[in-house]
Short mmCIF file of C-alpha atoms and ligand atoms in Angstrom, two decimals:
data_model
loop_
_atom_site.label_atom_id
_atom_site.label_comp_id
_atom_site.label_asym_id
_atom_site.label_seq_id
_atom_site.Cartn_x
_atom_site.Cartn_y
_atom_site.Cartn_z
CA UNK A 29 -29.53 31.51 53.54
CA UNK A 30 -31.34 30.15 56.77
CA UNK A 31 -35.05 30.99 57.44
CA UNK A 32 -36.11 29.97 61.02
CA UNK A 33 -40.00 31.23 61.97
CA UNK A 34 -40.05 30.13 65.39
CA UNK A 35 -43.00 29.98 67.06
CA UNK A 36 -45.02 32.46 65.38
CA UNK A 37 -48.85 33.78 66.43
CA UNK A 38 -50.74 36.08 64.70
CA UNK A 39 -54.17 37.04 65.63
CA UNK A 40 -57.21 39.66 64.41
CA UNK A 41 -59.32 40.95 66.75
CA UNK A 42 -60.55 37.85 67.74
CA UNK A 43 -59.92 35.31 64.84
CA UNK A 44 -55.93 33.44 65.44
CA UNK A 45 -54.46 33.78 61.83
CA UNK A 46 -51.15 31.80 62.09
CA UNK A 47 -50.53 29.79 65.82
CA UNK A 48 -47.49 28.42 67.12
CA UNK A 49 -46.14 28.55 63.82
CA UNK A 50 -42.94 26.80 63.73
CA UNK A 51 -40.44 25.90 60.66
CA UNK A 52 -36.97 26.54 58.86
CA UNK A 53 -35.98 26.62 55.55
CA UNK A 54 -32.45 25.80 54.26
CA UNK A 55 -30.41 27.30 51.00
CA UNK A 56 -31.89 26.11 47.99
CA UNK A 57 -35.20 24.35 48.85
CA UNK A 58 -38.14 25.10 47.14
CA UNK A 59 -41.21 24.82 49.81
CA UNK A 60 -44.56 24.53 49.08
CA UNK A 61 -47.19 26.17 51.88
CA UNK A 62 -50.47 24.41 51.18
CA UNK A 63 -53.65 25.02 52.89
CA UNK A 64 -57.51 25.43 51.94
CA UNK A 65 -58.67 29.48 51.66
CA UNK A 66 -58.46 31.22 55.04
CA UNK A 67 -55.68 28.71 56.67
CA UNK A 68 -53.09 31.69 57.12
CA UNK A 69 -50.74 31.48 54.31
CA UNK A 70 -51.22 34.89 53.75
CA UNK A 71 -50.71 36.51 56.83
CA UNK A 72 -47.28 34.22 57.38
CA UNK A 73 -45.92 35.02 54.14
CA UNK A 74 -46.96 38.87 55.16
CA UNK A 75 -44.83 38.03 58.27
CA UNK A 76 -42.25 36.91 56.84
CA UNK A 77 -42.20 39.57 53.96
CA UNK A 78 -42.06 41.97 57.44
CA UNK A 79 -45.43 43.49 55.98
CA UNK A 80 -46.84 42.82 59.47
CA UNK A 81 -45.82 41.74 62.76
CA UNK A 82 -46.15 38.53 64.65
CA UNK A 83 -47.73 38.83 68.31
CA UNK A 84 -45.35 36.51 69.38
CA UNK A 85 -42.39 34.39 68.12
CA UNK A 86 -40.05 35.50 65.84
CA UNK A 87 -38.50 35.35 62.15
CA UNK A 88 -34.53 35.17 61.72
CA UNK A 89 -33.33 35.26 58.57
CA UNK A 90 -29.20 34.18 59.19
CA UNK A 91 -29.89 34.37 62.57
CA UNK A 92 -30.98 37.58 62.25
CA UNK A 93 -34.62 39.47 62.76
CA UNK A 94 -36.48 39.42 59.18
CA UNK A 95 -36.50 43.53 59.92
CA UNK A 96 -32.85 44.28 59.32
CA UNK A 97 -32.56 41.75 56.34
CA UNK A 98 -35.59 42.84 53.69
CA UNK A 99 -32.75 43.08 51.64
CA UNK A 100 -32.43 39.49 51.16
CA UNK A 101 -36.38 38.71 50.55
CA UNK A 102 -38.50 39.08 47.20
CA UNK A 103 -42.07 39.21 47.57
CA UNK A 104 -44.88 38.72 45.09
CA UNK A 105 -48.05 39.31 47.17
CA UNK A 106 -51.09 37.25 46.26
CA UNK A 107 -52.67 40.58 44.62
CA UNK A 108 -50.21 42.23 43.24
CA UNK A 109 -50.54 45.75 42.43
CA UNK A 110 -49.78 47.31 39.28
CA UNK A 111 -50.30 50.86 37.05
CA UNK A 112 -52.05 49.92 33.98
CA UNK A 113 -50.43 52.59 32.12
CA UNK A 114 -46.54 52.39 33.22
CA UNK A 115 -45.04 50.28 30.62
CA UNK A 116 -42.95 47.06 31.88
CA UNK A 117 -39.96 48.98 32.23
CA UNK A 118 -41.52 51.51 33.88
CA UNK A 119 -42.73 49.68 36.22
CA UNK A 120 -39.59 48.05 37.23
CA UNK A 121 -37.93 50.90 37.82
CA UNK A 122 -40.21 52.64 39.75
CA UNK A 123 -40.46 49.69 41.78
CA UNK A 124 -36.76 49.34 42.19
CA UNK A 125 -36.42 53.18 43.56
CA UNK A 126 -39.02 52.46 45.94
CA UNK A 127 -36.80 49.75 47.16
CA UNK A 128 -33.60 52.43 47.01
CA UNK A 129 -31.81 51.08 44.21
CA UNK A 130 -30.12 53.25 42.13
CA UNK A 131 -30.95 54.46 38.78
CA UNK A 132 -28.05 53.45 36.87
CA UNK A 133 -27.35 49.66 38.37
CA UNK A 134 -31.65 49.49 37.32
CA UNK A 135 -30.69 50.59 33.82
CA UNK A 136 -28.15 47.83 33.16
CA UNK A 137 -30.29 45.03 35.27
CA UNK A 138 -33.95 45.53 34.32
CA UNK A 139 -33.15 44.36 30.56
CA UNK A 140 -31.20 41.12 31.87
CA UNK A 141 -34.63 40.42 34.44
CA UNK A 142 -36.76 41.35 31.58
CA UNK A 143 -35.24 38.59 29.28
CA UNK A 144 -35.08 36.33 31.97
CA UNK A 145 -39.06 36.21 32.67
CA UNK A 146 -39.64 36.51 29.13
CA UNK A 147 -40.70 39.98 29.02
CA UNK A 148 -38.20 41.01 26.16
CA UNK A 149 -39.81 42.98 23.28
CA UNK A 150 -42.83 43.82 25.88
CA UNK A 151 -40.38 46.38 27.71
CA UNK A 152 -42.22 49.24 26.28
CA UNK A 153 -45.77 47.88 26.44
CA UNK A 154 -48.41 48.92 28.61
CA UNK A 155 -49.15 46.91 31.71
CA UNK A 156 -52.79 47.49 31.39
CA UNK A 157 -52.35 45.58 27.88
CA UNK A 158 -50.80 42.25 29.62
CA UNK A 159 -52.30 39.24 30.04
CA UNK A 160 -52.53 37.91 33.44
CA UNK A 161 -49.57 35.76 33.27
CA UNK A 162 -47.44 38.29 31.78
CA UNK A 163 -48.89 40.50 34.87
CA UNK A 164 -47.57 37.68 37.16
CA UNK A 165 -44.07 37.42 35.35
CA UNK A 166 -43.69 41.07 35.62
CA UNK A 167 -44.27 40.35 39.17
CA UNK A 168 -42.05 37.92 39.79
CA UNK A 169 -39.31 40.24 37.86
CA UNK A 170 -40.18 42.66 40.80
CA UNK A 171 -38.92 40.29 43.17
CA UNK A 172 -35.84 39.47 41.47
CA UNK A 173 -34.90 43.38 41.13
CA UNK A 174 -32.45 43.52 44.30
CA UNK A 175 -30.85 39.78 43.78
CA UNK A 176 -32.67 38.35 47.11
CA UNK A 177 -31.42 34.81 48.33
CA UNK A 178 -34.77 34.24 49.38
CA UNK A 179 -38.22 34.46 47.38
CA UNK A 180 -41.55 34.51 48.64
CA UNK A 181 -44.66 34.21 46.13
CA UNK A 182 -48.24 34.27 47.91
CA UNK A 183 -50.36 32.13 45.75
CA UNK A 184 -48.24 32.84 42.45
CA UNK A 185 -50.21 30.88 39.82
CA UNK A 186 -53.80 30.23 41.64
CA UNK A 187 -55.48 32.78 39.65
CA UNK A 188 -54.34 32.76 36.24
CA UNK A 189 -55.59 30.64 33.07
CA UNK A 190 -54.24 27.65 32.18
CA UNK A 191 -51.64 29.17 29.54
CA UNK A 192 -50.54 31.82 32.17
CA UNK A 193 -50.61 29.02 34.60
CA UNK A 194 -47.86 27.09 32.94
CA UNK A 195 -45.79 29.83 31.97
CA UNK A 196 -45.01 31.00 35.52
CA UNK A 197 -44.57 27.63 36.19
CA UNK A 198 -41.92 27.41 33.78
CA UNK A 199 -40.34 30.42 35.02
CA UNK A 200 -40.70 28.99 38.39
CA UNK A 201 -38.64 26.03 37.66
CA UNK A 202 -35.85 28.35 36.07
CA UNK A 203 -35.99 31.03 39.39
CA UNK A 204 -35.51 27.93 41.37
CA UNK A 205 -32.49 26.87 40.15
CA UNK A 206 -30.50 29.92 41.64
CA UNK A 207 -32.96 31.03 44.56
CA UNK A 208 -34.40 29.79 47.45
CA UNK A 209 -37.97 30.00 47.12
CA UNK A 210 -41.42 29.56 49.23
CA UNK A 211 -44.99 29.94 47.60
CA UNK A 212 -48.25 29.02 49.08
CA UNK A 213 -50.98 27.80 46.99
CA UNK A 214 -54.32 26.20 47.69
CA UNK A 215 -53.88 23.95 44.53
CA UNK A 216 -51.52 20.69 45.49
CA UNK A 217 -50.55 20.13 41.96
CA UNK A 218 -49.21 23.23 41.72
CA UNK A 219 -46.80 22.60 44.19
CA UNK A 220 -46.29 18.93 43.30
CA UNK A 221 -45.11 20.45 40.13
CA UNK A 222 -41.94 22.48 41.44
CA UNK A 223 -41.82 21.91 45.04
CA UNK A 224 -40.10 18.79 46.70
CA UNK A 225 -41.16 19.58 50.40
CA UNK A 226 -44.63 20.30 51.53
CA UNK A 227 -46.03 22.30 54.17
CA UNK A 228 -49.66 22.20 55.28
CA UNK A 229 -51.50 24.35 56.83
CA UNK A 230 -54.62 24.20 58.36
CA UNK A 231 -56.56 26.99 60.53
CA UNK A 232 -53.56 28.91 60.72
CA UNK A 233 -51.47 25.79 62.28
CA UNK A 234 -49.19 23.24 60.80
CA UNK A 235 -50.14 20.01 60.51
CA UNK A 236 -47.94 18.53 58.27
CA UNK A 237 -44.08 18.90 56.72
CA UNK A 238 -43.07 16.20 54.42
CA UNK A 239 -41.92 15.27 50.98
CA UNK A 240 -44.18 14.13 47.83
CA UNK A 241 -41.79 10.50 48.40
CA UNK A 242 -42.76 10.39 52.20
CA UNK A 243 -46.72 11.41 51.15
CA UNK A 244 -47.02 8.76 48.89
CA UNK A 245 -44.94 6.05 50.72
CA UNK A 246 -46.83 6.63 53.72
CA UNK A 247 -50.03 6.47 52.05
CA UNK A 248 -49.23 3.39 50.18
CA UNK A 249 -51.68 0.60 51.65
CA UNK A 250 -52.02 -2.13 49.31
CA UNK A 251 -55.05 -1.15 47.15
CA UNK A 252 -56.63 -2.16 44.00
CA UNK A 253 -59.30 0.27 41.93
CA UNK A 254 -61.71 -1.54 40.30
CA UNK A 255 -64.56 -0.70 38.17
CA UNK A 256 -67.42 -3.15 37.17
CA UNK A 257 -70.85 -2.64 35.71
CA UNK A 258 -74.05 -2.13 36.88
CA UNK A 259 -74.81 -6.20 36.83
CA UNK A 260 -71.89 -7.20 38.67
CA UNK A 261 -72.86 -5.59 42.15
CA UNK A 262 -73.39 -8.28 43.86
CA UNK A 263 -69.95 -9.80 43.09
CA UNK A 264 -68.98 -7.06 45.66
CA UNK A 265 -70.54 -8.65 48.18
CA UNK A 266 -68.69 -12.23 47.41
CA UNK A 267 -65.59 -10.66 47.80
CA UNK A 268 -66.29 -9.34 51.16
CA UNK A 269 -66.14 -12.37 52.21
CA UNK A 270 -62.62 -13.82 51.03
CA UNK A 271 -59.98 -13.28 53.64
CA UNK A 272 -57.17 -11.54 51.59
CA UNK A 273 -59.60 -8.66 50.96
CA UNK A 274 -59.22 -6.15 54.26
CA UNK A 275 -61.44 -3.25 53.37
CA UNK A 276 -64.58 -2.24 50.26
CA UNK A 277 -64.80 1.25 49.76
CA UNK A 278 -67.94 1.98 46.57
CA UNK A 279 -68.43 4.24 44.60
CA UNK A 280 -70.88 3.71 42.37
CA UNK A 281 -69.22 0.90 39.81
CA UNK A 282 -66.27 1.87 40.98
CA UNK A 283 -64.60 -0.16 44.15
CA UNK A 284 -61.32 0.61 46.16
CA UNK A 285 -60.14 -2.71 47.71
CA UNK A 286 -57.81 -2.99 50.34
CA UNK A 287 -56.15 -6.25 50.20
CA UNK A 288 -53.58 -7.89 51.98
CA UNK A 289 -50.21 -8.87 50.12
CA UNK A 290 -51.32 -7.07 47.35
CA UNK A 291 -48.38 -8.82 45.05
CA UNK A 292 -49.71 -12.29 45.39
CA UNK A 293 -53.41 -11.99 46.09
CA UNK A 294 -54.23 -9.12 42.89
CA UNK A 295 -54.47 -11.99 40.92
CA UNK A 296 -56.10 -14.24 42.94
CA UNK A 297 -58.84 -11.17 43.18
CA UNK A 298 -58.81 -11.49 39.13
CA UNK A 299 -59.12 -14.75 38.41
CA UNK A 300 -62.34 -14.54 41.22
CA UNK A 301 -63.33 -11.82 39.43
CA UNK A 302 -63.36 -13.83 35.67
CA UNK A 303 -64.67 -16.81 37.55
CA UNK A 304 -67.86 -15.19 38.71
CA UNK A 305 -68.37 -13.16 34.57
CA UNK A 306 -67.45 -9.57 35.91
CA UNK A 307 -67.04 -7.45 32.92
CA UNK A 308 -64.27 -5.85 34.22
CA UNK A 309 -63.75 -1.79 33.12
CA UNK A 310 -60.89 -0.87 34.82
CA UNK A 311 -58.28 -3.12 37.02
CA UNK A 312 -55.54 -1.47 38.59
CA UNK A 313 -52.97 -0.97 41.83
CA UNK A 314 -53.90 2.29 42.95
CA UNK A 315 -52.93 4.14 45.93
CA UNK A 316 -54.43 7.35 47.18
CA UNK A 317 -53.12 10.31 44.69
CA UNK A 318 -51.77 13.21 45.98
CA UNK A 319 -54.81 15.06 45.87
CA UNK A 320 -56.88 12.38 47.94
CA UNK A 321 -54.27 12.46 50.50
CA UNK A 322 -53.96 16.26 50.70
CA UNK A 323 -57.98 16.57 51.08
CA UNK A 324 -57.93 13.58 53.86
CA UNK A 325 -55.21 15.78 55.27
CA UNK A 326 -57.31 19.27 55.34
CA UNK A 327 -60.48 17.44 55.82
CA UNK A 328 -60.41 14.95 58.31
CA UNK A 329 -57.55 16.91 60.76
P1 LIG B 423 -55.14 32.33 53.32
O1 LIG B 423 -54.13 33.23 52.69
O2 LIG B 423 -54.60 30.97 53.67
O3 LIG B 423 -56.39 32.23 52.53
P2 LIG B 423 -55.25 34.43 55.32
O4 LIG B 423 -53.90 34.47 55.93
O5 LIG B 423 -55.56 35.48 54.31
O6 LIG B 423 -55.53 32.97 54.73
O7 LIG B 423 -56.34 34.53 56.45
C1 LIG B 423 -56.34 33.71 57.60
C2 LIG B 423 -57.48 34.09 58.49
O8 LIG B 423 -57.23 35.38 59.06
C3 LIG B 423 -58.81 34.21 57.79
O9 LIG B 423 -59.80 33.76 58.66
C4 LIG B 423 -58.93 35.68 57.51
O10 LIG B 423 -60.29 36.05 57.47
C5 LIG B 423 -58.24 36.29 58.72
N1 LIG B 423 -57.60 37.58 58.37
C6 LIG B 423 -56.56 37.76 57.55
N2 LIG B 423 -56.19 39.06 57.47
C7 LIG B 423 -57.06 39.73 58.29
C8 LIG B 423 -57.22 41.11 58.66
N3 LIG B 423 -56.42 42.05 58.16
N4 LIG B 423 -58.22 41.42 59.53
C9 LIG B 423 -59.01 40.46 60.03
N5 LIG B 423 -58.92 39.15 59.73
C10 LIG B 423 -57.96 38.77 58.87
MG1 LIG B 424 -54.11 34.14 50.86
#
């Protein structure tokens, strides 16, 4: 399985969706598509799901267009769509004929898809009765009906309670041990969770493709988080002035400093700190989470 989206533009009316859209995705990866509300993911996951066309550029999927190879692609839309009152099974196998496969092959393989999102025993239930992560594992069985290489999930966990949250999560990690898979979320832990590559993307263009490692690594200036009390203040202002200390940010009683050889001078910045009768809350090397770094990335771009 090769995905290539090469140059793709999408555009309504007069707002550009998805722009010069450019990536590839290889057997067995697990991607992540980040970006705030209204960056696009939708509309290039509906691209590549062949729900709608690009304006320009295209999708190959082995090479080939994305139109003659649906076959290969499971798709759990961000709302998914569901009859209350077909039961599980039900569902699956109406969804499966409207995808042409046959009745029989769905009567030996819904059971083994059932089990395999943990919908076993709830074959028979109501849909309308599920909660919203069982409504979101049914989904995902959808997608798994016709054995695609490829899976595509817009958004797969963003709505859904914590409990429902980290039981398609689970499931998530078990799909992605036999499937290629791609989901977009606006939440970066989500992804962080099961995905080792990152894409972001930002009014409708990419702006970054990376790994959590590379994020982190390249993010790691030598910092120190500090918190103090109320009375210490001014000891911020002594340390401005040392020369191993490049950079204050403050927050309240809480101080990022950037300082330089972090290994020998931290406890250089400690001993100053016990010298001059900080009561000291919190001392610690801290670089920028994850979640700083994705909102300097959507923010400040
Ligand atoms: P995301 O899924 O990242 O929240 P979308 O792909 O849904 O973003 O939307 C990207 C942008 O395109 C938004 O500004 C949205 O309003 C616009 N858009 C999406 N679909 C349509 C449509 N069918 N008609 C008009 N504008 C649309
Ligand atoms: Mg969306």
């Amino acid at each position: 399985m090769k995905l290539e989206i090469r140059n793709v533009k999408k555009t309504f009316k007069n707002k550009t969706a998805v722009d010069s859209f450019s990536m590839e995705l290889q057997s067995g990866e697990c991607v992540g598509l980040i970006g705030p509300n209204g960056a696009g993911k939708s509309t290039l996951i509906k691209m590549i799901a062949d729900i709608i066309n690009p304006d320009t550029g295209e999708i190959l999927l082995n090479g080939k267009r994305i139109s003659s190879m649906k076959k290969e692609i499971g798709y759990l839309p961000q709302y998914p769509n569901f009859f209350n009152w077909m039961t599980a099974k039900e569902t699956l196998m109406f969804m499966g004929k409207l995808s042409g496969l046959s009745k029989n092959g769905l009567n030996t393989s819904i059971p083994n898809i059932l089990k395999k999102v943990g919908l076993s025993g709830e074959e028979d239930s109501k849909v309308g009765t599920f909660s919203g992560g069982m409504k979101q594992r049914l989904g995902i069985a959808q997608t798994l009906l016709h054995k695609p290489s490829l899976i595509i999930m817009d958004e797969p966990v963003s709505a859904l309670d914590p409990i429902g949250r980290r039981e398609v999560l689970n499931l998530i990690q078990e799909i992605k041990k036999e499937t290629t898979i791609l989901l977009s979320t606006h939440i970066l832990g989500d992804a962080q969770e099961i995905c080792e590559r990152f894409i972001v993307i930002k009014n409708g263009l990419k702006i970054e493709d990376t790994s959590i490692i590379e994020l982190l690594q390249r993010n790691s200036d030598n910092k120190l988080n500090i918190e103090i009390t109320q009375k210490d203040q001014k000891w911020i202002g002594t340390i401005e002035e040392l020369p191993y200390v490049k950079g204050i940010e403050v927050i309240g009683n809480q101080l990022k400093v950037k300082v330089e050889n972090l290994e020998n001078n931290k406890n250089l910045l400690l001993g100053h700190a016990l010298k001059h009768d900080v009561d000291i809350v919190k001392f610690e090397v801290g670089n920028d989470t994850l979640e700083d770094i994705f909102l300097k990335l959507v923010v400040e771009k």
